[in-house]
Structures are given as C-alpha cells and as structure tokens.
CSV table of C-alpha atoms in Angstrom, one decimal:
chain,number,residue,atom,x,y,z
A,3,MET,CA,-46.1,32.0,-19.6
A,4,MET,CA,-45.1,28.3,-19.4
A,5,ILE,CA,-43.9,27.6,-22.9
A,6,SER,CA,-42.3,29.6,-25.7
A,7,VAL,CA,-42.7,27.9,-29.1
A,8,CYS,CA,-39.6,29.1,-31.0
A,9,ILE,CA,-39.7,29.1,-34.8
A,10,PRO,CA,-36.9,30.0,-37.2
A,11,VAL,CA,-38.1,31.1,-40.7
A,12,TYR,CA,-36.1,31.0,-43.9
A,13,ASN,CA,-37.7,30.5,-47.3
A,14,THR,CA,-40.6,28.5,-45.8
A,15,GLU,CA,-43.4,31.0,-46.4
A,16,LYS,CA,-45.3,28.6,-48.6
A,17,VAL,CA,-46.0,26.4,-45.6
A,18,LEU,CA,-45.6,28.8,-42.7
A,19,GLU,CA,-49.4,29.2,-42.3
A,20,ARG,CA,-49.8,25.5,-42.0
A,21,CYS,CA,-47.3,25.5,-39.1
A,22,LEU,CA,-49.1,28.4,-37.4
A,23,GLU,CA,-52.5,26.8,-37.8
A,24,SER,CA,-51.3,23.7,-35.9
A,25,LEU,CA,-50.4,26.1,-33.0
A,26,ALA,CA,-53.7,27.8,-33.1
A,27,LYS,CA,-55.4,24.3,-32.6
A,28,GLN,CA,-53.4,23.5,-29.4
A,29,ASP,CA,-55.5,22.6,-26.3
A,30,PHE,CA,-53.0,24.3,-24.1
A,31,ASP,CA,-53.2,28.1,-23.6
A,32,SER,CA,-50.1,29.1,-21.6
A,33,PHE,CA,-47.7,29.6,-24.4
A,34,GLU,CA,-46.3,32.2,-26.8
A,35,ILE,CA,-45.0,32.1,-30.3
A,36,VAL,CA,-41.5,33.6,-31.0
A,37,LEU,CA,-40.4,33.8,-34.7
A,38,VAL,CA,-37.2,35.0,-36.2
A,39,ASN,CA,-37.1,35.8,-39.9
A,40,ASP,CA,-33.4,35.2,-41.0
A,41,CYS,CA,-33.6,37.5,-44.0
A,42,SER,CA,-35.9,35.1,-45.8
A,43,PRO,CA,-36.5,35.9,-49.5
A,44,GLY,CA,-39.6,33.6,-49.7
A,45,LYS,CA,-43.2,34.4,-50.5
A,46,ASN,CA,-46.3,32.2,-50.3
A,47,GLU,CA,-48.7,31.4,-53.1
A,48,LYS,CA,-50.4,34.8,-52.5
A,49,ASN,CA,-47.1,36.5,-52.9
A,50,TRP,CA,-47.1,37.4,-49.2
A,51,SER,CA,-43.8,37.9,-47.3
A,52,CYS,CA,-43.2,36.4,-43.9
A,53,SER,CA,-44.1,39.6,-42.1
A,54,LYS,CA,-47.4,39.8,-43.9
A,55,ILE,CA,-48.3,36.2,-43.1
A,56,ILE,CA,-47.5,36.9,-39.4
A,57,LYS,CA,-49.5,40.1,-39.4
A,58,LYS,CA,-52.6,38.3,-40.7
A,59,PHE,CA,-52.1,35.5,-38.2
A,60,LYS,CA,-52.0,37.9,-35.3
A,61,LYS,CA,-55.4,39.2,-36.2
A,62,THR,CA,-56.9,35.7,-36.0
A,63,THR,CA,-55.4,34.6,-32.7
A,64,LYS,CA,-55.2,35.5,-29.0
A,65,ILE,CA,-51.8,33.7,-28.7
A,66,PRO,CA,-49.0,36.2,-27.9
A,67,VAL,CA,-46.7,36.5,-30.9
A,68,ASN,CA,-43.2,38.0,-30.9
A,69,TYR,CA,-41.9,38.5,-34.4
A,70,LEU,CA,-38.4,39.6,-35.2
A,71,GLU,CA,-36.4,40.1,-38.4
A,72,ASN,CA,-32.6,39.8,-38.8
A,73,ALA,CA,-31.0,42.6,-40.8
A,74,HIS,CA,-28.5,40.1,-42.2
A,75,ASN,CA,-28.7,36.3,-42.7
A,76,LEU,CA,-27.0,34.8,-39.6
A,77,GLY,CA,-27.7,31.1,-40.0
A,78,THR,CA,-29.8,28.7,-38.1
A,79,LEU,CA,-27.6,28.5,-35.0
A,80,GLU,CA,-27.7,32.2,-34.3
A,81,VAL,CA,-31.4,32.3,-35.0
A,82,ARG,CA,-31.9,29.7,-32.3
A,83,ARG,CA,-29.8,31.7,-30.0
A,84,THR,CA,-32.0,34.8,-30.6
A,85,LEU,CA,-35.1,32.8,-30.1
A,86,THR,CA,-33.8,31.4,-26.8
A,87,TYR,CA,-32.9,34.9,-25.5
A,88,GLU,CA,-36.2,36.3,-26.6
A,89,ALA,CA,-38.3,33.5,-25.0
A,90,LYS,CA,-40.4,34.4,-21.9
A,91,GLY,CA,-41.6,30.9,-21.1
A,92,GLU,CA,-40.1,28.6,-18.5
A,93,PHE,CA,-39.7,26.0,-21.3
A,94,ILE,CA,-38.8,26.2,-25.0
A,95,PHE,CA,-40.2,24.0,-27.7
A,96,PHE,CA,-38.4,24.4,-31.1
A,97,LEU,CA,-40.7,24.0,-34.1
A,98,ASP,CA,-39.4,24.3,-37.6
A,99,SER,CA,-41.6,26.4,-39.8
A,100,ASP,CA,-42.1,23.6,-42.4
A,101,ASP,CA,-43.4,21.2,-39.7
A,102,ILE,CA,-46.5,20.9,-37.6
A,103,ILE,CA,-47.6,19.5,-34.2
A,104,PRO,CA,-50.7,17.6,-33.1
A,105,PRO,CA,-53.3,19.5,-31.1
A,106,ASN,CA,-52.3,18.0,-27.7
A,107,ALA,CA,-48.5,18.3,-28.2
A,108,LEU,CA,-47.9,21.1,-25.8
A,109,SER,CA,-50.3,19.9,-23.1
A,110,VAL,CA,-48.9,16.4,-23.1
A,111,LEU,CA,-45.3,17.7,-22.8
A,112,TYR,CA,-46.1,20.2,-20.1
A,113,LYS,CA,-48.1,17.6,-18.1
A,114,GLU,CA,-45.0,15.4,-18.1
A,115,ALA,CA,-42.9,18.4,-17.1
A,116,VAL,CA,-45.1,19.1,-14.0
A,117,LYS,CA,-45.2,15.4,-13.1
A,118,THR,CA,-41.4,14.8,-13.3
A,119,ASP,CA,-39.8,18.3,-12.9
A,120,ALA,CA,-37.5,17.2,-15.7
A,121,ASP,CA,-35.2,19.6,-17.5
A,122,ILE,CA,-35.8,17.8,-20.9
A,123,ILE,CA,-39.0,16.1,-21.9
A,124,HIS,CA,-38.9,14.2,-25.1
A,125,GLY,CA,-42.0,13.0,-27.0
A,126,THR,CA,-42.2,10.9,-30.2
A,127,LEU,CA,-41.6,12.4,-33.6
A,128,ILE,CA,-43.3,11.1,-36.7
A,129,SER,CA,-41.9,11.8,-40.1
A,130,GLY,CA,-43.9,11.6,-43.3
A,131,SER,CA,-45.6,13.5,-46.1
A,132,TYR,CA,-48.5,16.0,-45.7
A,133,GLU,CA,-51.4,16.1,-48.1
A,134,ASP,CA,-55.1,17.2,-47.7
A,135,GLY,CA,-54.6,18.0,-44.1
A,136,LYS,CA,-53.3,14.5,-43.2
A,137,ILE,CA,-49.9,13.0,-42.3
A,138,THR,CA,-48.8,9.9,-44.1
A,139,LYS,CA,-46.2,8.1,-42.1
A,140,GLY,CA,-43.0,7.4,-44.0
A,141,GLU,CA,-41.5,4.0,-44.2
A,142,LYS,CA,-38.3,5.1,-42.7
A,143,GLN,CA,-38.4,6.9,-39.3
A,144,ARG,CA,-34.7,7.9,-38.9
A,145,LEU,CA,-35.3,10.9,-36.6
A,146,ASN,CA,-37.8,9.5,-34.2
A,147,LYS,CA,-35.6,7.6,-31.7
A,148,THR,CA,-36.9,8.5,-28.2
A,149,TYR,CA,-35.5,7.0,-25.0
A,150,ILE,CA,-38.6,6.1,-23.0
A,151,GLY,CA,-38.2,6.6,-19.3
A,152,GLN,CA,-36.3,8.7,-16.8
A,153,LEU,CA,-32.6,9.6,-16.9
A,154,SER,CA,-30.5,11.8,-14.6
A,155,ASP,CA,-27.2,13.8,-14.8
A,156,HIS,CA,-24.5,12.3,-17.1
A,157,ASP,CA,-26.7,9.4,-18.2
A,158,ILE,CA,-28.6,12.0,-20.3
A,159,PHE,CA,-25.5,12.7,-22.3
A,160,THR,CA,-24.4,9.1,-22.4
A,161,LYS,CA,-27.8,7.8,-23.7
A,162,THR,CA,-27.9,10.5,-26.4
A,163,PHE,CA,-24.4,11.0,-27.7
A,164,ILE,CA,-22.6,7.7,-26.8
A,165,GLU,CA,-25.2,5.0,-26.9
A,166,LYS,CA,-27.4,6.8,-29.5
A,167,GLN,CA,-30.6,5.7,-27.8
A,168,ASP,CA,-32.1,9.2,-28.0
A,169,ALA,CA,-32.2,11.3,-31.2
A,170,MET,CA,-29.7,14.2,-31.3
A,171,ILE,CA,-32.3,16.7,-32.3
A,172,LEU,CA,-34.1,19.7,-30.6
A,173,CYS,CA,-37.5,19.3,-32.2
A,174,SER,CA,-40.0,17.1,-30.2
A,175,LYS,CA,-38.3,18.1,-27.0
A,176,LEU,CA,-39.5,20.5,-24.3
A,177,ILE,CA,-36.4,22.0,-22.7
A,178,LYS,CA,-36.1,24.4,-19.8
A,179,THR,CA,-35.2,27.9,-21.1
A,180,LYS,CA,-32.4,28.4,-18.5
A,181,LEU,CA,-30.7,25.1,-19.7
A,182,LEU,CA,-30.6,26.4,-23.3
A,183,ILE,CA,-29.4,29.8,-22.2
A,184,ASP,CA,-26.6,28.1,-20.3
A,185,ALA,CA,-25.8,26.0,-23.3
A,186,PHE,CA,-25.4,29.1,-25.5
A,187,GLU,CA,-22.9,30.5,-23.0
A,188,SER,CA,-20.5,27.8,-24.2
A,189,ILE,CA,-21.1,28.5,-27.9
A,190,PRO,CA,-19.4,31.5,-29.6
A,191,PHE,CA,-21.1,33.4,-32.4
A,192,THR,CA,-21.0,31.1,-35.4
A,193,TYR,CA,-22.4,31.0,-38.8
A,194,CYS,CA,-23.9,27.5,-39.0
A,195,ILE,CA,-26.7,26.0,-41.1
A,196,THR,CA,-26.3,22.3,-40.5
A,197,ALA,CA,-25.9,20.1,-37.3
A,198,GLU,CA,-26.6,23.0,-35.0
A,199,ASP,CA,-29.0,20.8,-33.1
A,200,TYR,CA,-26.1,18.5,-32.3
A,201,LEU,CA,-24.1,21.4,-30.9
A,202,ILE,CA,-26.8,23.0,-28.8
A,203,LEU,CA,-28.0,19.6,-27.4
A,204,PHE,CA,-24.4,18.6,-26.7
A,205,PHE,CA,-24.0,21.3,-24.0
A,206,ALA,CA,-27.7,21.2,-22.9
A,207,SER,CA,-27.5,17.4,-22.2
A,208,LEU,CA,-24.2,17.8,-20.3
A,209,ASN,CA,-25.7,20.4,-18.0
A,210,ALA,CA,-29.2,18.7,-17.6
A,211,HIS,CA,-30.0,17.0,-14.3
A,212,SER,CA,-33.2,15.2,-15.4
A,213,TYR,CA,-34.8,13.8,-18.5
A,214,SER,CA,-38.2,12.1,-19.2
A,215,GLY,CA,-39.0,10.4,-22.5
A,216,ILE,CA,-42.6,9.6,-23.4
A,217,GLU,CA,-44.3,7.6,-26.2
A,218,ASP,CA,-46.9,10.3,-27.1
A,219,GLU,CA,-46.7,11.7,-30.6
A,220,VAL,CA,-45.8,15.4,-30.3
A,221,TYR,CA,-44.1,16.4,-33.6
A,222,TYR,CA,-44.8,15.8,-37.3
A,223,TYR,CA,-41.7,16.2,-39.4
A,224,ILE,CA,-42.7,16.9,-42.9
A,225,ASN,CA,-40.3,15.4,-45.5
A,226,THR,CA,-39.1,18.1,-47.9
A,227,GLU,CA,-36.2,18.7,-50.1
A,228,GLY,CA,-33.2,20.2,-48.3
A,229,LEU,CA,-29.4,20.2,-48.2
A,230,THR,CA,-29.3,16.6,-47.3
A,231,SER,CA,-31.7,15.4,-49.9
A,232,THR,CA,-31.0,14.3,-53.5
A,233,LYS,CA,-31.2,17.8,-54.8
A,234,LYS,CA,-28.4,18.8,-57.1
A,235,ILE,CA,-25.9,21.4,-55.8
A,236,THR,CA,-25.6,24.1,-58.4
A,237,ASP,CA,-24.1,27.1,-56.4
A,238,LEU,CA,-21.2,27.6,-54.0
A,239,GLU,CA,-23.4,29.1,-51.4
A,240,SER,CA,-25.0,25.7,-50.9
A,241,CYS,CA,-21.6,24.2,-50.6
A,242,VAL,CA,-20.7,26.7,-47.8
A,243,LYS,CA,-24.0,25.9,-46.0
A,244,LEU,CA,-23.4,22.2,-46.2
A,245,SER,CA,-19.8,22.5,-44.9
A,246,THR,CA,-20.8,24.6,-41.8
A,247,ALA,CA,-21.3,21.4,-39.8
A,248,SER,CA,-17.5,21.5,-39.3
A,249,SER,CA,-18.0,24.5,-37.1
A,250,VAL,CA,-20.0,22.4,-34.7
A,251,PHE,CA,-17.1,20.0,-34.1
A,252,THR,CA,-14.5,22.8,-34.0
A,253,ILE,CA,-16.4,24.4,-31.1
A,254,ILE,CA,-16.8,21.0,-29.3
A,255,LYS,CA,-13.1,20.1,-29.8
A,256,THR,CA,-12.1,23.5,-28.4
A,257,TRP,CA,-14.3,22.9,-25.3
A,258,ILE,CA,-12.9,19.4,-24.8
A,259,ASP,CA,-9.4,20.7,-25.0
A,260,GLU,CA,-10.2,23.3,-22.4
A,261,ASN,CA,-12.1,20.8,-20.2
A,262,PRO,CA,-9.9,17.6,-20.5
A,263,SER,CA,-11.5,15.8,-17.6
A,264,ALA,CA,-15.2,16.4,-18.6
A,265,LEU,CA,-15.4,13.4,-20.9
A,266,SER,CA,-13.8,10.0,-20.9
A,267,PRO,CA,-11.4,9.0,-23.7
A,268,LYS,CA,-14.2,6.7,-25.0
A,269,GLU,CA,-16.7,9.5,-25.1
A,270,VAL,CA,-14.2,11.8,-26.9
A,271,ASP,CA,-13.6,9.0,-29.5
A,272,GLU,CA,-17.3,8.7,-30.0
A,273,ILE,CA,-17.6,12.5,-30.7
A,274,ARG,CA,-14.8,12.2,-33.2
A,275,GLU,CA,-16.6,9.4,-34.9
A,276,ASP,CA,-19.6,11.6,-35.2
A,277,ALA,CA,-17.4,14.3,-36.8
A,278,ILE,CA,-16.1,11.8,-39.3
A,279,THR,CA,-19.7,10.7,-40.1
A,280,HIS,CA,-20.7,14.3,-40.8
A,281,LEU,CA,-17.6,14.9,-43.0
A,282,TYR,CA,-18.2,11.7,-44.8
A,283,SER,CA,-21.8,12.8,-45.5
A,284,ASN,CA,-20.6,16.2,-46.7
A,285,TYR,CA,-17.9,14.7,-49.0
A,286,THR,CA,-20.1,12.0,-50.6
A,287,HIS,CA,-22.9,14.5,-51.1
A,288,LEU,CA,-20.6,16.9,-53.0
A,289,GLU,CA,-19.1,14.0,-55.0
A,290,ALA,CA,-22.5,12.7,-56.1
A,291,LEU,CA,-24.6,15.8,-56.4
A,292,CYS,CA,-22.4,18.8,-57.1
A,293,ASP,CA,-22.5,20.3,-60.6
A,294,PRO,CA,-19.3,19.4,-62.4
A,295,SER,CA,-18.6,23.1,-63.3
A,296,ILE,CA,-18.2,24.0,-59.6
A,297,LYS,CA,-17.0,20.8,-58.1
A,298,ASP,CA,-13.3,21.9,-57.8
A,299,GLU,CA,-14.3,25.1,-56.0
A,300,ALA,CA,-16.8,23.1,-53.9
A,301,MET,CA,-14.0,20.8,-52.7
A,302,LYS,CA,-11.8,23.7,-51.9
A,303,ILE,CA,-14.6,25.1,-49.7
A,304,LEU,CA,-14.9,21.7,-48.0
A,305,ASN,CA,-11.1,21.6,-47.3
A,306,GLU,CA,-11.3,25.2,-45.9
A,307,PHE,CA,-14.0,24.2,-43.4
A,308,TRP,CA,-12.9,20.7,-42.4
A,309,GLY,CA,-9.2,20.9,-43.0
A,310,GLU,CA,-7.4,19.3,-46.0
A,311,SER,CA,-5.8,16.5,-44.0
A,312,PHE,CA,-9.2,15.5,-42.5
A,313,VAL,CA,-10.9,15.5,-45.9
A,314,ASN,CA,-8.0,13.5,-47.4
A,315,LEU,CA,-8.5,10.9,-44.7
A,316,ILE,CA,-12.1,10.4,-45.9
A,317,LYS,CA,-11.1,10.5,-49.5
A,318,ASN,CA,-8.4,7.9,-49.1
A,319,SER,CA,-10.7,5.7,-47.1
A,320,LEU,CA,-13.3,5.8,-49.8
A,321,ASN,CA,-10.7,5.1,-52.6
A,322,HIS,CA,-9.4,2.1,-50.6
A,323,SER,CA,-12.9,0.7,-50.2
A,324,LYS,CA,-13.5,1.0,-54.0
A,325,LYS,CA,-10.3,-0.9,-54.7
A,326,GLU,CA,-11.4,-3.7,-52.4
C-alpha cells in the first residue's frame, strides 16, 4: 500500500459521497481510504448517517476502506492524529470530506515521489464552487500558494513559515507517514478545531529533509460556509471552536522554550506574528459576527484561551487605529 487517503468527517454527510466518488475515479490503484467520524450528527438528503454512507460505498468499490468512529468529539487535530496512526501507506494524503480531487491526483503525486524521493510533495490546489459535476474557479485563490521546485532541510521550514512562499496547509500535499508520526510525537493531546494544519506542518517541515512542489492540479477546495466565513455566531460552542487556534501557538511556544537554539530570533518573531494574526482574526470575527446576547461571554472565552493581556493588545491596537 503506497498511499493512505485520510478523511476526517464531521457534519459533512451531505457531500461525503461526492468526495468518495472522486476517489473511486482515481487512475492509481495502490491506495486505501481511512475515515474517522468525530461523533458527527449529520445526515445526507436520504437521511443516511456517515456509517450508512460508508457501508454503501464499500459495496461499490474494491478500494480498501478503514472506517472508525470516535465515542466522543475530539476535534480535528486528534482526528488527524488517529488517521495518521491508522494509516498503512508509505505516504498520507489528507482529504477533507467536503472537497474532491481530480482523477489523476494520486498518480501525479506518487510519480513525483518516486522521481524525487521527497518527504513532502505539494501539488496545486484550486478553490471554487461545485455545481453540476463541475468546478468553477473562484476569483480569489488564497490557499493555493505552492512553491514550485525542490527544497531541502531547513529551507522547507523557511519557505513555508518565514517567507510564506508555500501554503501552510496539509491538503494538496503527499507526506511520508513516518514524518507525520514523528510530528505528532511533539504534539500533546489537544482539543483543537482551527489552525491544526499549521501546528502539524510546523513540526513536519522542521523534520523533513526534502520537498518537491509541482504545478499539476491535485486538489479542489470547495468553498463552503464555515467558522471563518460570514456566518453569524449564535452559540458559545462556536466561540470555543474558533478560539482553539490559541492551543496551536501555546504548544509551539512551549516547544520553542524547550528548544531555544532550534529557531533564530527572526524566525521566533515571525511565528509570534502569525499568532497575532490568528488572534486578530478571532477577535474581529467575534466583534463583527457574534450575537449581541452572547458577546460578553464569547469575549470571556477568547480571553481564557488567548490570555487577557494578549487580547487587550489587539483590542487597544484596533481602538488606536480607529482614532487615527
């Protein structure tokens, strides 16, 4: 088994079959599908649960399918950990259950892996809308930055996290399973819904020895409403999920403190700027979209996750900008 396609599932049952169908059309046959249902409450238009959708799919395909269900909702980070540990392939390809991939995605990525023996192979991601079986490319392509060419050792981390020439995302990347397992060794059990890609890739890119970026389209990111959209926040659970990005930077800061010579002062400053950017996004999102009846409680949650002094830093900066 060369590739494990790893799919987290939470409340995406309405589009899960579309995702699976794109895998059934692959022109590459040495792969398995691993799915983890994180206590999803969703159903599709036929009122089928995730398990029923998977059961039906298994009857129509020869692709090995490993399906697991969490007894409790653990969050996306821990789902990705489980998927990684369950994977039997030499490489892992993370695919979100509301997205799809073109028919040659796996074969193109694996061909490049064989050619270069790279730890990370990154193809091109296209974001857009999906209708009548077709992708319509969106005007803004904010997730599709791919560094084209070869990188080695610390340059992989530098191009991604410091120079921002490669997207800090897992999807559209083929990554050696061992590299991801090693990355999770540095990550304690954490409930995290947002920015988990950043955390996992932070450690994976630090440990990687080789990278290859290619222009071929390998991933179609379907634009949907989510936590970072313009959807109103009407419950405190959504506030908690939004704020869990803080856990990412808490873990990274702890690691930096324990490994003071691993990164340069400039690199540490850049990671801190990323933390500020995520907090700024959290704060402005709550300010603009949170229901007034829960806004005070929502801000308390944000303070608990990020720290009141850090939140006040953002708040004071925004107030100063408004006065100017």
